[in-house]
DNA sequence: CAAGATTGAGAGTTCAATCTTC
DNA sequence: GAAGATTGAACTCTCAATCTTG
Protein backbone atom coordinates (compact mmCIF):
# COMPACT_ATOMS: atom_id res chain seq x y z
CA UNK A 1 0.00 0.00 0.00
CA UNK A 2 2.57 2.47 0.98
CA UNK A 3 6.29 2.15 1.11
CA UNK A 4 8.73 3.44 3.62
CA UNK A 5 10.93 4.63 0.84
CA UNK A 6 13.08 6.79 2.99
CA UNK A 7 14.19 4.13 5.31
CA UNK A 8 15.65 0.77 4.92
CA UNK A 9 18.40 1.52 2.51
CA UNK A 10 19.50 4.65 4.22
CA UNK A 11 19.58 3.04 7.60
CA UNK A 12 20.06 -0.67 7.83
CA UNK A 13 19.05 -0.45 11.47
CA UNK A 14 15.62 0.82 10.52
CA UNK A 15 13.69 -2.18 11.68
CA UNK A 16 16.00 -3.31 14.44
CA UNK A 17 13.88 -4.25 17.41
CA UNK A 18 16.66 -3.72 19.93
CA UNK A 19 18.52 -0.69 18.56
CA UNK A 20 17.67 2.96 18.87
CA UNK A 21 14.68 4.20 16.97
CA UNK A 22 15.95 6.19 14.05
CA UNK A 23 13.95 8.94 12.45
CA UNK A 24 13.25 6.41 9.76
CA UNK A 25 11.72 3.84 12.00
CA UNK A 26 9.49 6.63 13.25
CA UNK A 27 8.48 7.55 9.73
CA UNK A 28 7.97 3.92 8.91
CA UNK A 29 5.55 3.52 11.78
CA UNK A 30 3.77 6.70 10.81
CA UNK A 31 3.33 5.42 7.29
CA UNK A 32 1.90 2.20 8.61
CA UNK A 33 -0.57 4.19 10.66
CA UNK A 34 -1.39 6.34 7.69
CA UNK A 35 -2.09 3.24 5.67
CA UNK A 36 -4.60 2.12 8.25
CA UNK A 37 -6.36 5.43 8.09
CA UNK A 38 -6.55 5.26 4.31
CA UNK A 39 -7.78 1.69 4.44
CA UNK A 40 -10.54 2.59 6.84
CA UNK A 41 -11.61 5.48 4.67
CA UNK A 42 -11.45 3.48 1.46
CA UNK A 43 -14.15 1.28 2.91
CA UNK A 44 -16.51 4.24 2.88
CA UNK A 45 -15.31 5.62 -0.44
CA UNK A 46 -13.14 8.41 0.88
CA UNK A 47 -9.53 9.45 1.27
CA UNK A 48 -7.96 11.62 3.94
CA UNK A 49 -7.87 14.79 1.88
CA UNK A 50 -11.46 14.33 0.81
CA UNK A 51 -12.63 13.69 4.36
CA UNK A 52 -10.77 16.77 5.53
CA UNK A 53 -12.58 19.00 3.08
CA UNK A 54 -15.95 17.46 3.84
CA UNK A 55 -15.40 17.77 7.57
CA UNK A 56 -14.39 21.40 7.30
CA UNK A 57 -17.61 22.07 5.43
CA UNK A 58 -19.73 20.16 7.92
CA UNK A 59 -18.13 21.79 10.94
CA UNK A 60 -18.48 25.23 9.52
CA UNK A 61 -22.04 24.70 8.44
CA UNK A 62 -21.65 26.98 5.43
CA UNK A 63 -20.02 26.96 2.03
CA UNK A 64 -16.33 27.88 2.14
CA UNK A 65 -14.15 29.44 -0.52
CA UNK A 66 -11.37 27.35 -1.99
CA UNK A 67 -8.78 29.70 -0.50
CA UNK A 68 -10.31 29.29 2.91
CA UNK A 69 -10.29 25.52 2.54
CA UNK A 70 -6.70 25.52 1.36
CA UNK A 71 -5.70 27.56 4.39
CA UNK A 72 -7.46 25.17 6.74
CA UNK A 73 -5.87 22.09 5.23
CA UNK A 74 -2.50 23.83 5.06
CA UNK A 75 -2.14 23.23 1.40
CA UNK A 76 -1.61 25.26 -1.71
CA UNK A 77 -4.63 26.73 -3.50
CA UNK A 78 -4.08 24.84 -6.71
CA UNK A 79 -4.28 21.65 -4.73
CA UNK A 80 -7.71 22.61 -3.50
CA UNK A 81 -8.84 23.35 -7.02
CA UNK A 82 -8.07 19.79 -7.96
CA UNK A 83 -9.38 18.22 -4.78
CA UNK A 84 -12.68 20.02 -5.20
CA UNK A 85 -12.72 18.92 -8.84
CA UNK A 86 -12.65 15.31 -7.72
CA UNK A 87 -15.13 15.89 -4.92
CA UNK A 88 -17.46 17.61 -7.33
CA UNK A 89 -17.16 14.77 -9.82
CA UNK A 90 -18.43 12.48 -7.06
CA UNK A 91 -21.20 14.96 -6.23
CA UNK A 92 -20.02 15.25 -2.68
CA UNK A 93 -19.59 18.96 -3.09
CA UNK A 94 -20.89 21.68 -5.39
CA UNK A 95 -19.14 24.82 -6.62
CA UNK A 96 -21.13 27.99 -6.09
CA UNK A 97 -20.23 31.49 -7.18
CA UNK A 98 -19.74 34.06 -4.50
CA UNK A 99 -22.10 37.04 -4.94
CA UNK A 100 -19.96 39.48 -2.92
CA UNK A 101 -16.65 38.78 -4.54
CA UNK A 102 -16.83 37.64 -8.12
CA UNK A 103 -13.28 36.26 -7.98
CA UNK A 104 -14.26 33.79 -5.32
CA UNK A 105 -15.74 30.32 -5.66
CA UNK A 106 -17.20 28.49 -2.71
CA UNK A 107 -17.55 24.77 -2.13
CA UNK A 108 -20.90 23.68 -0.75
CA UNK A 109 -21.43 20.20 0.64
CA UNK A 110 -24.25 18.09 -0.80
CA UNK A 111 -26.57 15.76 1.13
CA UNK A 112 -24.59 12.83 -0.21
CA UNK A 113 -21.43 14.60 0.93
CA UNK A 114 -22.81 14.88 4.42
CA UNK A 115 -23.60 11.19 4.57
CA UNK A 116 -20.15 10.32 3.35
CA UNK A 117 -18.55 12.63 5.87
CA UNK A 118 -20.47 11.03 8.71
CA UNK A 119 -19.35 7.59 7.60
CA UNK A 120 -15.77 8.73 7.33
CA UNK A 121 -15.80 10.39 10.72
CA UNK A 122 -17.22 7.22 12.26
CA UNK A 123 -14.50 5.11 10.69
CA UNK A 124 -11.87 7.45 12.07
CA UNK A 125 -13.45 7.49 15.51
CA UNK A 126 -13.22 3.72 15.65
CA UNK A 127 -9.55 3.82 14.71
CA UNK A 128 -8.98 6.50 17.27
CA UNK A 129 -10.50 4.52 20.09
CA UNK A 130 -8.51 1.44 19.12
CA UNK A 131 -5.40 3.53 19.24
CA UNK A 132 -6.24 5.06 22.59
CA UNK A 133 -6.89 1.69 24.17
CA UNK A 134 -3.53 0.40 23.01
CA UNK A 135 -1.46 3.22 24.42
CA UNK A 136 -1.16 3.70 28.14
CA UNK A 137 -1.65 7.06 29.74
CA UNK A 138 2.01 7.39 30.64
CA UNK A 139 3.11 6.41 27.17
CA UNK A 140 0.80 9.00 25.77
CA UNK A 141 2.50 11.62 27.86
CA UNK A 142 5.88 10.66 26.48
CA UNK A 143 4.55 10.56 22.96
CA UNK A 144 2.95 13.93 23.37
CA UNK A 145 6.19 15.47 24.55
CA UNK A 146 8.23 13.88 21.79
CA UNK A 147 5.76 15.03 19.22
CA UNK A 148 5.90 18.56 20.48
CA UNK A 149 9.68 18.56 20.21
CA UNK A 150 9.51 17.34 16.65
CA UNK A 151 7.10 19.89 15.35
CA UNK B 1 5.99 21.80 1.94
CA UNK B 2 3.69 19.10 3.08
CA UNK B 3 0.29 19.36 4.57
CA UNK B 4 -1.28 17.40 7.32
CA UNK B 5 -4.36 16.95 5.24
CA UNK B 6 -5.76 14.22 7.36
CA UNK B 7 -5.81 16.14 10.52
CA UNK B 8 -7.25 19.33 11.70
CA UNK B 9 -10.69 19.10 10.29
CA UNK B 10 -11.25 15.55 11.33
CA UNK B 11 -10.07 16.16 14.85
CA UNK B 12 -10.29 19.63 16.26
CA UNK B 13 -8.09 18.45 19.13
CA UNK B 14 -5.28 17.70 16.74
CA UNK B 15 -2.92 20.31 17.99
CA UNK B 16 -4.09 20.48 21.57
CA UNK B 17 -1.05 20.59 23.78
CA UNK B 18 -2.83 19.28 26.82
CA UNK B 19 -5.17 16.66 25.38
CA UNK B 20 -4.44 13.12 24.34
CA UNK B 21 -2.32 12.64 21.30
CA UNK B 22 -4.58 11.55 18.51
CA UNK B 23 -3.39 9.48 15.61
CA UNK B 24 -3.55 12.70 13.67
CA UNK B 25 -1.21 14.61 15.87
CA UNK B 26 1.18 11.71 15.46
CA UNK B 27 0.86 11.85 11.70
CA UNK B 28 1.23 15.58 11.77
CA UNK B 29 4.52 15.31 13.62
CA UNK B 30 5.70 12.61 11.27
CA UNK B 31 4.96 14.83 8.32
CA UNK B 32 6.93 17.62 9.89
CA UNK B 33 9.85 15.28 10.36
CA UNK B 34 9.50 14.07 6.81
CA UNK B 35 9.61 17.63 5.60
CA UNK B 36 12.91 18.12 7.36
CA UNK B 37 14.34 15.08 5.71
CA UNK B 38 13.23 16.28 2.30
CA UNK B 39 14.61 19.72 2.96
CA UNK B 40 17.98 18.35 3.94
CA UNK B 41 18.08 16.22 0.81
CA UNK B 42 16.92 19.00 -1.46
CA UNK B 43 20.07 20.85 -0.50
CA UNK B 44 22.12 18.12 -2.15
CA UNK B 45 19.78 17.65 -5.10
CA UNK B 46 18.04 14.52 -3.90
CA UNK B 47 14.74 13.25 -2.58
CA UNK B 48 14.09 10.36 -0.22
CA UNK B 49 13.10 7.89 -2.90
CA UNK B 50 16.13 8.78 -4.98
CA UNK B 51 18.49 8.47 -2.04
CA UNK B 52 17.00 5.11 -1.17
CA UNK B 53 17.71 3.72 -4.60
CA UNK B 54 21.21 5.14 -4.68
CA UNK B 55 21.99 3.80 -1.23
CA UNK B 56 20.75 0.35 -2.10
CA UNK B 57 23.06 0.35 -5.08
CA UNK B 58 26.03 1.59 -3.07
CA UNK B 59 25.50 -0.86 -0.26
CA UNK B 60 25.13 -3.77 -2.58
CA UNK B 61 28.11 -2.79 -4.67
CA UNK B 62 26.56 -4.19 -7.84
CA UNK B 63 23.86 -3.31 -10.31
CA UNK B 64 20.40 -4.39 -9.18
CA UNK B 65 17.35 -5.26 -11.21
CA UNK B 66 14.34 -2.98 -10.99
CA UNK B 67 12.31 -5.75 -9.40
CA UNK B 68 14.96 -6.22 -6.75
CA UNK B 69 15.00 -2.49 -6.05
CA UNK B 70 11.23 -2.34 -5.87
CA UNK B 71 11.25 -5.17 -3.35
CA UNK B 72 13.85 -3.42 -1.21
CA UNK B 73 11.99 -0.14 -1.18
CA UNK B 74 8.69 -1.92 -0.62
CA UNK B 75 7.09 -0.33 -3.61
CA UNK B 76 5.42 -1.49 -6.75
CA UNK B 77 7.52 -2.28 -9.81
CA UNK B 78 5.97 0.40 -11.98
CA UNK B 79 7.06 2.91 -9.43
CA UNK B 80 10.65 1.82 -9.78
CA UNK B 81 10.45 2.12 -13.53
CA UNK B 82 9.61 5.78 -13.16
CA UNK B 83 12.01 6.48 -10.32
CA UNK B 84 14.85 5.01 -12.34
CA UNK B 85 13.68 7.06 -15.33
CA UNK B 86 14.23 10.21 -13.31
CA UNK B 87 17.49 9.01 -11.83
CA UNK B 88 18.73 8.10 -15.27
CA UNK B 89 17.74 11.51 -16.64
CA UNK B 90 20.02 13.01 -14.02
CA UNK B 91 22.75 10.52 -14.90
CA UNK B 92 22.88 9.23 -11.36
CA UNK B 93 22.12 5.76 -12.59
CA UNK B 94 22.37 3.84 -15.84
CA UNK B 95 20.13 1.09 -17.19
CA UNK B 96 22.00 -2.02 -18.28
CA UNK B 97 20.57 -5.12 -19.89
CA UNK B 98 20.94 -8.33 -17.98
CA UNK B 99 22.82 -10.96 -19.99
CA UNK B 100 21.40 -13.96 -18.10
CA UNK B 101 17.77 -13.01 -18.20
CA UNK B 102 16.74 -10.94 -21.16
CA UNK B 103 13.55 -9.82 -19.43
CA UNK B 104 15.52 -8.11 -16.71
CA UNK B 105 17.01 -4.62 -16.63
CA UNK B 106 19.50 -3.61 -13.99
CA UNK B 107 20.22 -0.18 -12.59
CA UNK B 108 23.89 0.65 -12.20
CA UNK B 109 25.08 3.62 -10.19
CA UNK B 110 27.33 6.18 -11.90
CA UNK B 111 30.31 8.00 -10.34
CA UNK B 112 28.14 11.09 -10.06
CA UNK B 113 25.50 8.93 -8.43
CA UNK B 114 27.98 7.77 -5.84
CA UNK B 115 28.97 11.32 -4.98
CA UNK B 116 25.37 12.33 -4.65
CA UNK B 117 24.62 9.34 -2.47
CA UNK B 118 27.47 10.20 -0.13
CA UNK B 119 26.24 13.76 0.19
CA UNK B 120 22.72 12.56 0.88
CA UNK B 121 23.84 10.04 3.46
CA UNK B 122 25.86 12.72 5.22
CA UNK B 123 22.89 15.05 5.32
CA UNK B 124 20.78 12.30 6.84
CA UNK B 125 23.44 11.39 9.36
CA UNK B 126 23.45 14.95 10.61
CA UNK B 127 19.69 14.93 11.02
CA UNK B 128 19.91 11.62 12.76
CA UNK B 129 22.40 12.81 15.33
CA UNK B 130 20.34 15.92 16.02
CA UNK B 131 17.38 13.71 16.61
CA UNK B 132 19.25 11.32 18.87
CA UNK B 133 20.56 14.11 21.04
CA UNK B 134 17.08 15.47 21.56
CA UNK B 135 15.52 12.25 22.73
CA UNK B 136 16.51 10.72 26.02
CA UNK B 137 17.34 7.08 26.34
CA UNK B 138 14.21 6.32 28.32
CA UNK B 139 12.06 8.19 25.85
CA UNK B 140 13.62 6.21 23.09
CA UNK B 141 12.62 3.01 24.81
CA UNK B 142 9.01 4.14 25.01
CA UNK B 143 9.07 5.31 21.42
CA UNK B 144 10.53 2.04 20.28
CA UNK B 145 7.82 0.07 22.00
CA UNK B 146 5.05 2.30 20.69
CA UNK B 147 6.41 2.05 17.19
CA UNK B 148 6.49 -1.69 17.37
CA UNK B 149 2.86 -1.78 18.42
CA UNK B 150 1.87 0.44 15.55
CA UNK B 151 3.57 -1.48 12.80
C1' DC C 1 -0.79 46.03 -7.85
C1' DA C 2 -3.41 42.06 -4.37
C1' DA C 3 -6.17 38.32 -4.13
C1' DG C 4 -8.96 34.18 -5.84
C1' DA C 5 -8.88 30.51 -8.86
C1' DT C 6 -7.20 27.84 -12.53
C1' DT C 7 -3.87 25.57 -15.65
C1' DG C 8 0.38 23.15 -16.82
C1' DA C 9 4.26 20.66 -15.54
C1' DG C 10 6.51 17.49 -12.60
C1' DA C 11 7.45 14.27 -8.47
C1' DG C 12 5.83 10.32 -6.11
C1' DT C 13 2.58 6.71 -5.56
C1' DT C 14 -0.92 2.99 -6.80
C1' DC C 15 -3.49 -0.23 -9.90
C1' DA C 16 -4.70 -2.59 -14.22
C1' DA C 17 -3.31 -3.94 -18.62
C1' DT C 18 0.24 -5.20 -21.89
C1' DC C 19 4.62 -7.10 -23.93
C1' DT C 20 8.50 -9.88 -23.93
C1' DT C 21 10.91 -13.59 -22.14
C1' DC C 22 11.35 -17.67 -19.10
C1' DG D 1 1.23 -19.60 -17.28
C1' DA D 2 4.47 -16.65 -14.38
C1' DA D 3 8.01 -13.14 -13.99
C1' DG D 4 10.34 -8.58 -15.42
C1' DA D 5 9.43 -4.24 -17.14
C1' DT D 6 6.71 -0.74 -19.13
C1' DT D 7 2.63 2.17 -20.12
C1' DG D 8 -1.65 4.59 -19.08
C1' DA D 9 -4.78 6.38 -15.85
C1' DA D 10 -5.78 8.19 -11.36
C1' DC D 11 -4.73 10.55 -6.81
C1' DT D 12 -2.12 13.77 -3.90
C1' DC D 13 0.92 17.33 -3.81
C1' DT D 14 4.09 21.39 -5.19
C1' DC D 15 5.59 25.39 -7.94
C1' DA D 16 5.31 28.89 -11.61
C1' DA D 17 2.50 31.28 -14.72
C1' DT D 18 -1.88 33.17 -16.04
C1' DC D 19 -6.59 35.28 -15.90
C1' DT D 20 -10.10 37.76 -13.77
C1' DT D 21 -11.67 40.79 -10.42
C1' DG D 22 -10.92 43.96 -6.42
XYZ file of C-alpha atoms in Angstrom, chain A residues 5-141:
137
model
C 10.932 4.631 0.841
C 13.080 6.791 2.989
C 14.187 4.133 5.313
C 15.648 0.766 4.918
C 18.402 1.523 2.511
C 19.497 4.653 4.221
C 19.579 3.042 7.601
C 20.065 -0.673 7.833
C 19.050 -0.447 11.467
C 15.621 0.817 10.521
C 13.694 -2.176 11.683
C 15.999 -3.307 14.438
C 13.884 -4.250 17.409
C 16.664 -3.718 19.927
C 18.516 -0.688 18.557
C 17.667 2.959 18.868
C 14.676 4.202 16.968
C 15.946 6.188 14.045
C 13.954 8.943 12.451
C 13.251 6.414 9.758
C 11.719 3.843 11.999
C 9.489 6.632 13.255
C 8.482 7.547 9.727
C 7.975 3.921 8.907
C 5.553 3.524 11.778
C 3.773 6.697 10.810
C 3.332 5.416 7.290
C 1.905 2.203 8.611
C -0.568 4.188 10.662
C -1.394 6.341 7.687
C -2.094 3.236 5.666
C -4.601 2.122 8.249
C -6.363 5.433 8.086
C -6.549 5.262 4.308
C -7.778 1.691 4.441
C -10.542 2.587 6.844
C -11.611 5.478 4.667
C -11.446 3.482 1.464
C -14.148 1.280 2.910
C -16.514 4.242 2.879
C -15.309 5.616 -0.445
C -13.142 8.408 0.885
C -9.530 9.446 1.274
C -7.960 11.622 3.940
C -7.870 14.793 1.876
C -11.462 14.333 0.812
C -12.632 13.694 4.356
C -10.769 16.768 5.533
C -12.577 18.995 3.078
C -15.949 17.456 3.837
C -15.400 17.767 7.574
C -14.390 21.404 7.301
C -17.609 22.069 5.434
C -19.731 20.165 7.923
C -18.131 21.793 10.945
C -18.484 25.231 9.523
C -22.039 24.699 8.437
C -21.648 26.978 5.434
C -20.020 26.959 2.033
C -16.328 27.883 2.136
C -14.147 29.438 -0.520
C -11.370 27.355 -1.986
C -8.777 29.697 -0.505
C -10.307 29.295 2.908
C -10.292 25.519 2.537
C -6.704 25.523 1.362
C -5.703 27.560 4.393
C -7.463 25.170 6.742
C -5.870 22.092 5.229
C -2.501 23.835 5.065
C -2.140 23.233 1.398
C -1.610 25.263 -1.706
C -4.626 26.727 -3.500
C -4.078 24.837 -6.708
C -4.281 21.653 -4.730
C -7.709 22.614 -3.498
C -8.843 23.354 -7.018
C -8.071 19.788 -7.964
C -9.379 18.220 -4.777
C -12.677 20.019 -5.201
C -12.717 18.923 -8.836
C -12.650 15.307 -7.718
C -15.133 15.887 -4.919
C -17.463 17.611 -7.327
C -17.160 14.770 -9.820
C -18.433 12.484 -7.064
C -21.196 14.959 -6.229
C -20.020 15.245 -2.676
C -19.593 18.957 -3.090
C -20.893 21.683 -5.390
C -19.138 24.817 -6.619
C -21.130 27.990 -6.090
C -20.232 31.490 -7.182
C -19.744 34.057 -4.496
C -22.103 37.041 -4.940
C -19.961 39.478 -2.917
C -16.647 38.779 -4.536
C -16.826 37.643 -8.124
C -13.283 36.262 -7.979
C -14.258 33.786 -5.319
C -15.742 30.315 -5.656
C -17.199 28.489 -2.708
C -17.551 24.775 -2.133
C -20.902 23.675 -0.747
C -21.430 20.204 0.644
C -24.249 18.086 -0.803
C -26.565 15.759 1.129
C -24.591 12.833 -0.214
C -21.432 14.597 0.927
C -22.812 14.883 4.423
C -23.601 11.188 4.565
C -20.153 10.320 3.347
C -18.552 12.628 5.866
C -20.468 11.025 8.709
C -19.355 7.585 7.600
C -15.769 8.726 7.329
C -15.800 10.386 10.717
C -17.218 7.222 12.262
C -14.503 5.108 10.693
C -11.872 7.447 12.072
C -13.452 7.493 15.505
C -13.217 3.725 15.650
C -9.548 3.816 14.709
C -8.977 6.504 17.270
C -10.499 4.518 20.093
C -8.514 1.439 19.125
C -5.404 3.535 19.243
C -6.239 5.058 22.589
C -6.890 1.692 24.167
C -3.526 0.398 23.013
C -1.460 3.221 24.423
C -1.160 3.699 28.135
C -1.650 7.064 29.739
C 2.012 7.394 30.643
C 3.108 6.405 27.173
C 0.799 8.997 25.771
C 2.503 11.622 27.863
